[in-house]
Amino acid sequence: MSRVLITGAAGQLGSDLDRAASSRGFEVHGFSRADLDVSEREAVLQAVAEVEPEVVFNCAAFHQLDACETDIAAARMVNVNGVENLRLACDKVASGCRLVHVSTNYVFDGSRDFCDGGYREEDPPDPIQAYGLSKLEGEAKAGPDALVVRTAGLYGRAGSASKGGNFVDRMLARDSTITMVADQIVNPTSTADLAVAIIEAWQAELTGILHLVNSGSCSWLEFTEEILRLADHQLEVEAAATDPAARPRRPLNGALATSREGQEMRPWHEALADYIAGR
Ligand SMILES: NC(=O)c1ccc[n+]([C@@H]2O[C@H](COP(=O)([O-])OP(=O)(O)OC[C@H]3O[C@@H](n4cnc5c(N)ncnc54)[C@H](OP(=O)(O)O)[C@@H]3O)[C@@H](O)[C@H]2O)c1
């Protein structure tokens, strides 16, 4: 039976990975932040040595954009040093342990023409805010044998505690007109789908960078309208434009696409319909 270790296991992706791996019969050791702080090297070395997993799925991240700008040192402790600690720990497992690290579309600046589609694995990254910079640095710390999964626009059952729940649930909790940007695009991605795709990519022994998102893309405005339509929630949605002076900056074209064969996930609106039907 495969033994897997998950960091950030109480988060939206971490908890769906725990569920998906458990349902496949794997022996899952899920560590929430309270159980294991990835920035603490000794604790990471000890936890990985004790579990001796075949794979570590790193879902731990410091990803509140504003906090990353004001406390870049704290962001780097998790997003850079945390990855390095996990790689060192994986390298010490005598039976071999793969690191699967999760990164972000925010490693790109978003200036790509919308007509050219999403960013691919071979496109040069160029982050425009502290969060993206720290995640890009973290990717390099994962090492040459790791699988680095970049993703975007996540929503999942557990929600993201640090962001006050996931985007879908936050929109459905609103009771007055929503104003949403129409000029930033993304691939809304279900963490339940992503968890399965990550496990399959690890089992296929993929390494290097892999873009995994529900396929297709839309603006945050279209995403919001589709959420409300599917839930039959009658609310006005007003289009807004990105304020060029707003900081931290966000990529306008935040969409990802993949050049790697067989890695396309199902369309985002199908995954969203399933999520809303299951709420
Ligand atoms: N959310 C998105 O839209 C999005 C988009 C692109 C990429 N990603 C990436 O996808 C991954 C998963 O994100 P998610 O949406 O599942 O986020 P999430 O729900 O916030 O989960 C992240 C988890 O990491 C934990 N954590 C924070 N600092 C930690 C530390 N020092 N040690 C151990 N755990 C720590 C958090 O705990 P606390 O809640 O207690 O802080 C949280 O449970 C991250 O790598 C993120 O960068 C996310």
Coordinates of C-alpha atoms and ligand atoms in Angstrom, one line a residue, residues 7-15 31-40 44 58-64 74 77-79 82 101-106 131 135 149-156 158-163 186 189 191 194 220 256, ligand 1:
T7 CA 1.2 19.1 4.2
G8 CA -1.3 21.9 4.5
A9 CA -3.8 19.0 4.9
A10 CA -6.6 21.1 6.4
G11 CA -6.7 23.5 3.4
Q12 CA -9.0 23.1 0.4
L13 CA -6.6 21.2 -1.8
G14 CA -4.9 19.3 1.0
S15 CA -8.2 18.0 2.3
F31 CA -0.5 17.1 8.5
S32 CA -2.3 20.4 9.1
R33 CA -0.4 23.5 9.9
A34 CA -0.9 22.8 13.6
D35 CA 0.6 19.3 13.2
L36 CA 3.5 20.3 11.0
D37 CA 4.9 23.8 10.2
V38 CA 6.8 23.3 6.9
S39 CA 9.1 26.3 7.8
E40 CA 10.5 24.3 10.7
V44 CA 9.8 18.4 8.7
N58 CA 3.0 19.9 -0.5
C59 CA -0.2 21.9 -0.2
A60 CA 1.0 24.3 2.5
A61 CA 1.3 27.9 1.3
F62 CA 1.3 31.5 2.5
H63 CA -0.9 33.0 -0.1
Q64 CA -2.7 36.1 1.2
A74 CA 7.1 35.3 6.5
M77 CA 9.6 31.0 5.2
V78 CA 6.6 28.9 3.9
N79 CA 6.8 29.3 0.2
G82 CA 9.3 25.2 3.4
H101 CA 4.8 20.7 -4.9
V102 CA 1.9 23.0 -5.7
S103 CA 2.5 26.3 -7.3
T104 CA 0.5 29.0 -9.0
N105 CA -0.5 31.0 -12.1
Y106 CA 0.8 34.1 -10.3
Y131 CA 3.5 36.2 -3.5
K135 CA 6.3 30.9 -5.2
V149 CA 2.0 21.5 -10.3
R150 CA 0.9 25.0 -11.2
T151 CA -2.8 25.7 -10.8
A152 CA -5.2 28.6 -10.6
G153 CA -8.6 29.8 -9.3
L154 CA -9.1 27.1 -6.7
Y155 CA -12.4 26.3 -4.9
G156 CA -13.1 23.3 -2.7
A158 CA -12.9 23.0 2.9
G159 CA -12.7 26.6 1.6
S160 CA -9.5 28.5 2.2
A161 CA -9.6 29.5 5.9
S162 CA -7.1 32.4 5.4
K163 CA -9.4 33.9 2.7
V186 CA -8.7 32.6 -14.8
T189 CA -10.6 24.9 -10.8
T191 CA -9.8 21.0 -5.8
L194 CA -7.3 18.7 -9.1
W220 CA -14.0 36.7 -12.8
L256 CA -3.0 28.4 -17.7
Ligands
LIG1 N1 -6.4 29.2 -3.8 C1 -6.1 29.5 -5.1 O1 -6.9 30.0 -5.8 C2 -4.8 29.0 -5.6 C3 -4.5 29.4 -6.9 C4 -3.3 29.0 -7.5 C5 -2.4 28.2 -6.7 N2 -2.7 27.9 -5.4 C6 -1.8 27.1 -4.6 O2 -2.5 25.9 -4.3 C7 -2.0 25.4 -3.1 C8 -3.1 25.0 -2.2 O3 -3.9 26.2 -1.9 P1 -5.3 26.2 -1.2 O4 -6.2 27.0 -2.0 O5 -5.7 24.8 -0.9 O6 -5.0 27.0 0.1 P2 -5.5 26.8 1.6 O7 -6.9 26.2 1.6 O8 -5.3 28.1 2.2 O9 -4.5 25.8 2.2 C9 -3.2 26.1 2.5 C10 -2.9 25.4 3.8 O10 -1.5 25.7 4.1 C11 -1.5 25.9 5.5 N3 -0.3 26.6 5.9 C12 0.0 27.9 5.9 N4 1.3 28.1 6.4 C13 1.8 26.8 6.7 C14 3.0 26.4 7.3 N5 4.0 27.2 7.7 N6 3.1 25.0 7.5 C15 2.2 24.2 7.1 N7 1.0 24.5 6.6 C16 0.8 25.9 6.4 C17 -2.7 26.7 5.8 O11 -3.0 26.7 7.2 P3 -3.8 28.0 7.8 O12 -5.1 28.1 7.1 O13 -3.9 27.7 9.2 O14 -2.9 29.2 7.5 C18 -3.8 26.0 4.9 O15 -4.4 25.0 5.6 C19 -1.0 26.4 -2.5 O16 0.3 26.1 -2.9 C20 -1.4 27.7 -3.3 O17 -0.3 28.5 -3.5 C21 -3.9 28.3 -4.9

